[in-house]
Tab-separated table of C-alpha atoms in Angstrom:
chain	number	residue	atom	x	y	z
A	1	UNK	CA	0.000	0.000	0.000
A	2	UNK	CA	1.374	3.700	-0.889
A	3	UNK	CA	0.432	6.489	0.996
A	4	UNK	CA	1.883	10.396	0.632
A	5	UNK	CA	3.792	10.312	3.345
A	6	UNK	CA	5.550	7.528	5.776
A	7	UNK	CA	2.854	6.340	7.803
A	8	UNK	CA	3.695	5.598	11.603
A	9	UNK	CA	4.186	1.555	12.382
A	10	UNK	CA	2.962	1.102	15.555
A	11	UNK	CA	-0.617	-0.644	15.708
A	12	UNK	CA	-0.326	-1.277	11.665
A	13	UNK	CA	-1.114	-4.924	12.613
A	14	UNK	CA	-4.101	-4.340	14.848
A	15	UNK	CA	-5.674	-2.074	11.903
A	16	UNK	CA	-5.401	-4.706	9.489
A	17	UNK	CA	-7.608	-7.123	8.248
A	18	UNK	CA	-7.275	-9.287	5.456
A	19	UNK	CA	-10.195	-11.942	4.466
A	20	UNK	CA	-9.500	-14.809	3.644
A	21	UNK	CA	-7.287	-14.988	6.404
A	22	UNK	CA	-3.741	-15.332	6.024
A	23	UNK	CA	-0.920	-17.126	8.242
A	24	UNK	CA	2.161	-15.398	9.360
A	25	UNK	CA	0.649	-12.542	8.392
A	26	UNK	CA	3.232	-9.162	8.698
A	27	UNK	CA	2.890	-5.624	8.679
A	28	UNK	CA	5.493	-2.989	8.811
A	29	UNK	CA	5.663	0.492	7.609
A	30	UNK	CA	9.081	1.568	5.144
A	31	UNK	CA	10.057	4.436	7.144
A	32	UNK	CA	13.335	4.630	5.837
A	33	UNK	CA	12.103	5.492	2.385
A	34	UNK	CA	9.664	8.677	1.855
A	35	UNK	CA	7.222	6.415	-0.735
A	36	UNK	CA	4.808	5.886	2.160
A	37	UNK	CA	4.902	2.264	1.790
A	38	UNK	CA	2.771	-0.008	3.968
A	39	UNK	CA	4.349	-3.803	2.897
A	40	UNK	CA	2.033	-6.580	3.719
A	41	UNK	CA	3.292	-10.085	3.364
A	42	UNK	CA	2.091	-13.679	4.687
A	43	UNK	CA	1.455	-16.999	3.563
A	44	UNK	CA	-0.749	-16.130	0.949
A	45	UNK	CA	-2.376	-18.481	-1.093
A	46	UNK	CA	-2.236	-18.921	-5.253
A	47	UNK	CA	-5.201	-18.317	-7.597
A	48	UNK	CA	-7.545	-16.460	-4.581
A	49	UNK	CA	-9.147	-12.848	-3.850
A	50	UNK	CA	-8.368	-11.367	-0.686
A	51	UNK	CA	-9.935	-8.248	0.878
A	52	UNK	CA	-7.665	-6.415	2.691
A	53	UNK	CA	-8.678	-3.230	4.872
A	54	UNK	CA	-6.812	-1.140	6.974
A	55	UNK	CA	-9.157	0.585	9.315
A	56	UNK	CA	-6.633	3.643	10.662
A	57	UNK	CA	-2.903	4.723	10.070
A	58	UNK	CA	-1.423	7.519	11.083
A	59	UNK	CA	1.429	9.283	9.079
A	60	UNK	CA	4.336	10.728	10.657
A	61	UNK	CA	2.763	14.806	10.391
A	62	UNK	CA	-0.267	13.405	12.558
A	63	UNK	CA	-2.680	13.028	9.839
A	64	UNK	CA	-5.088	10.027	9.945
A	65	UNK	CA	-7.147	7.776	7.361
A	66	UNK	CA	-10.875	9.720	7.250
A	67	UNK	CA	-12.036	6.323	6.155
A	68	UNK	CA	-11.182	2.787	6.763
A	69	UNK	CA	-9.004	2.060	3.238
A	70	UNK	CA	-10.353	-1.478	1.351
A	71	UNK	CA	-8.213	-3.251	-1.533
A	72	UNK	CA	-9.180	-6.359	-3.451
A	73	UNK	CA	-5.905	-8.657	-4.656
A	74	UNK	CA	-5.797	-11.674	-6.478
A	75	UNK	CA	-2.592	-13.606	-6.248
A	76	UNK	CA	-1.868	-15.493	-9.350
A	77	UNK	CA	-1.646	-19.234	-10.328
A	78	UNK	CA	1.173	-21.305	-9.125
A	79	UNK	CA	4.188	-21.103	-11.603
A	80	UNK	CA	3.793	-23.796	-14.710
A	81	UNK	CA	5.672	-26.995	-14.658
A	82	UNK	CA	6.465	-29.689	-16.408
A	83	UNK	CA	8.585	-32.612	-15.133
A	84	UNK	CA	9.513	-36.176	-15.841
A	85	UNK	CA	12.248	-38.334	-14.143
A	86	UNK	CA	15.615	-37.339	-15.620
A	87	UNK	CA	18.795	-38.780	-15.961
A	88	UNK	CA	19.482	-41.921	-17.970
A	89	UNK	CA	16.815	-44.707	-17.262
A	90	UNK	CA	16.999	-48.001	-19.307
A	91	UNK	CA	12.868	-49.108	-19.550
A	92	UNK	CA	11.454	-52.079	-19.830
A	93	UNK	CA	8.331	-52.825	-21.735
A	94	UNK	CA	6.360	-52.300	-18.399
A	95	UNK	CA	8.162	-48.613	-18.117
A	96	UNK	CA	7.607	-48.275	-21.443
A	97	UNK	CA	4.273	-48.287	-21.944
A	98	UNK	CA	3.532	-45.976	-18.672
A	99	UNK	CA	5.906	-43.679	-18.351
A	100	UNK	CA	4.559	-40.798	-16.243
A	101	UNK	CA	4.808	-36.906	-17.081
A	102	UNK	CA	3.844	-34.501	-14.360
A	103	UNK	CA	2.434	-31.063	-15.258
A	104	UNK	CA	0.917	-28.048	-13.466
A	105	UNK	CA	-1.071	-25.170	-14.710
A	106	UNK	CA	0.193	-26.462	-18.077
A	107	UNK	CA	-2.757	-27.558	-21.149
A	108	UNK	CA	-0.295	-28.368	-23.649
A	109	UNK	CA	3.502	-30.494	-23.479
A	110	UNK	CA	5.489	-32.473	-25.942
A	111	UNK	CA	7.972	-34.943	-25.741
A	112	UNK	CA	10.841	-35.599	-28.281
A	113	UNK	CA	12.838	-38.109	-28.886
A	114	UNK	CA	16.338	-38.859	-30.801
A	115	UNK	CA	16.831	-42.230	-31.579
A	116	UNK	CA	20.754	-43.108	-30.624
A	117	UNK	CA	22.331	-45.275	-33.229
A	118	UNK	CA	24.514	-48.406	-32.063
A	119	UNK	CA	28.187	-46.935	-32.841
A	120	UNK	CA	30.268	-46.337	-29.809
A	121	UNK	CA	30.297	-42.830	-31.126
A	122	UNK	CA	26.833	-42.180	-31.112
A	123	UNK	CA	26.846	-43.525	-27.530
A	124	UNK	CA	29.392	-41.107	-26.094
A	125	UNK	CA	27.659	-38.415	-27.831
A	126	UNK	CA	24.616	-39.358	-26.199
A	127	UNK	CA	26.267	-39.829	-23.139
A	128	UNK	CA	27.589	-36.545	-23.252
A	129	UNK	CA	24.059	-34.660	-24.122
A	130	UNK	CA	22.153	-36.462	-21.567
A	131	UNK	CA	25.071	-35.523	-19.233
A	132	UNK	CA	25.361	-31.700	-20.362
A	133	UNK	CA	21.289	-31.617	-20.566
A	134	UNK	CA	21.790	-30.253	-24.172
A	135	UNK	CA	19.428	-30.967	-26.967
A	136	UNK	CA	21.063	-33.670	-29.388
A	137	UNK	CA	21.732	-32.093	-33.020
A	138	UNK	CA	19.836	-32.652	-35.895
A	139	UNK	CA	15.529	-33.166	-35.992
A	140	UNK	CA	13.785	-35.170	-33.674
A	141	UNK	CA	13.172	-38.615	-34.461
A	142	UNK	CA	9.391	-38.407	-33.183
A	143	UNK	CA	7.916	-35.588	-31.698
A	144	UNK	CA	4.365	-36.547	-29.403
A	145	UNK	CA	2.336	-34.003	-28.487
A	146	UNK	CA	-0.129	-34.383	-25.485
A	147	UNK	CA	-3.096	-31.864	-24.144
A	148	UNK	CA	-3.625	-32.956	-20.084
A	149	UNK	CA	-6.879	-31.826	-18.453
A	150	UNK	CA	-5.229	-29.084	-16.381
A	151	UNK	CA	-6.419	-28.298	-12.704
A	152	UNK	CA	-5.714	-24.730	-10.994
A	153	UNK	CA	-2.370	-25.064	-8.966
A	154	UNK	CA	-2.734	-29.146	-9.229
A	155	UNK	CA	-0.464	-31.576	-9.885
A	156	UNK	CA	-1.956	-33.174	-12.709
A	157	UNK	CA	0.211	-36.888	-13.871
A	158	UNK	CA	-0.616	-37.641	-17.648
A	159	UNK	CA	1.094	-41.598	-18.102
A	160	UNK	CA	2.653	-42.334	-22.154
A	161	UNK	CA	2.999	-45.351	-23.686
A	162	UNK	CA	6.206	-44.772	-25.541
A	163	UNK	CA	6.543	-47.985	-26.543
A	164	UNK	CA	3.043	-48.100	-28.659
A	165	UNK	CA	5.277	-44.905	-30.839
A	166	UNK	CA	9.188	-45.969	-30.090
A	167	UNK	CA	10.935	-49.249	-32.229
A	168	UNK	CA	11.577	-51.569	-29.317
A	169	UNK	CA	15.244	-52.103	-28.637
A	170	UNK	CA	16.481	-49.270	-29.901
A	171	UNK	CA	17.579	-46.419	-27.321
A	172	UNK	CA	16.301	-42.651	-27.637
A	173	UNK	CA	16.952	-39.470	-25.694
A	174	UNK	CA	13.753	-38.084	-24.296
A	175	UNK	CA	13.262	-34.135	-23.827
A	176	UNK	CA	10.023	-32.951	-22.126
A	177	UNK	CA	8.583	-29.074	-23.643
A	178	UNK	CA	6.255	-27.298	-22.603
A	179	UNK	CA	3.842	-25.945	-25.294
A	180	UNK	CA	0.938	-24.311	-23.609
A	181	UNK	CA	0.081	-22.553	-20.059
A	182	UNK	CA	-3.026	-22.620	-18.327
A	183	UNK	CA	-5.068	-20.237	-16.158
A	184	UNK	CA	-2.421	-17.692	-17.121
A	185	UNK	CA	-0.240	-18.856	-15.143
A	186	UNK	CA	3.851	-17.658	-14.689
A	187	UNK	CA	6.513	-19.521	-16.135
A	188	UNK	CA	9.318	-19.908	-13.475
């Protein structure tokens, strides 16, 4: 909250009220600056409205609020995620064919994948991606593109059978993308 002048910081938290209510809730007047600046800061919670009132300050010339002072806030969504297990995991048929991507406030991910040939070469170069976490050169192999039912702030799993779209026996690097956000939500 901005005022015209540095408001006075004792009692700040007994005028305060914020609905819904909100743990560790913390209220302290920036009287080092001359912005006026009430900050308020707690546990807030994602994707919600919040009244919050402050029913008298006081700045430091003696003038007081003539009226109790009411702002509406909505905090936004959780950041959007996408995740899947990373580092280099040999699957079986059984992994194959449910292998589990984990999204959140995200409608829209891909995965890729690179086949690896059988040379030694293409093995340490593999090796060497996977280890760096750098996208192998040339096109994908197969891209797959998947749409999850996203849920506000949810962990939402989506499970891929890669081996109904990936030769058996052959090896591929995976990359996970994220291609669309939900509910607006930040990227991190």
């Amino acid at each position: 909250m901005r005022f015209n002048n540095v408001i006075e910081g004792k009692d700040l938290r007994k005028a305060l009220d914020v609905d819904p209510p909100v743990s560790n809730l913390s209220v302290w007047s920036d009287r080092w600056g001359s912005s006026g600046t009430v900050v308020v800061s707690g546990a807030f919670d994602p994707s919600t409205t919040y009244t919050v009132t402050l029913d008298a300050a006081t700045d430091i010339y003696g003038s007081k609020l003539a009226t109790p002072l009411t702002v509406e806030l909505e905090t936004s969504a959780r950041t959007a995620s996408v995740s899947m297990a990373t580092g280099v995991q040999f699957l079986d048929a059984r992994g194959s064919k449910s292998f589990n991507v984990t999204t959140r406030n995200v409608d829209g991910f891909k995965l890729s994948a690179w086949e690896v040939d059988e040379t030694d070469a293409a093995w340490t170069t593999a090796n060497s991606n996977v280890g760096r976490r750098e996208r192998p050169s040339g096109a994908a192999t197969l891209e797959m593109k998947f749409a999850p039912a996203a849920k506000l702030d949810q962990d939402v799993t989506t499970t891929v059978d890669l081996l109904s779209k990936l030769d058996p026996g052959k090896a591929y690097i995976i990359e996970l993308e994220r291609t669309s956000v939900a509910f607006g939500a930040p990227l991190p």
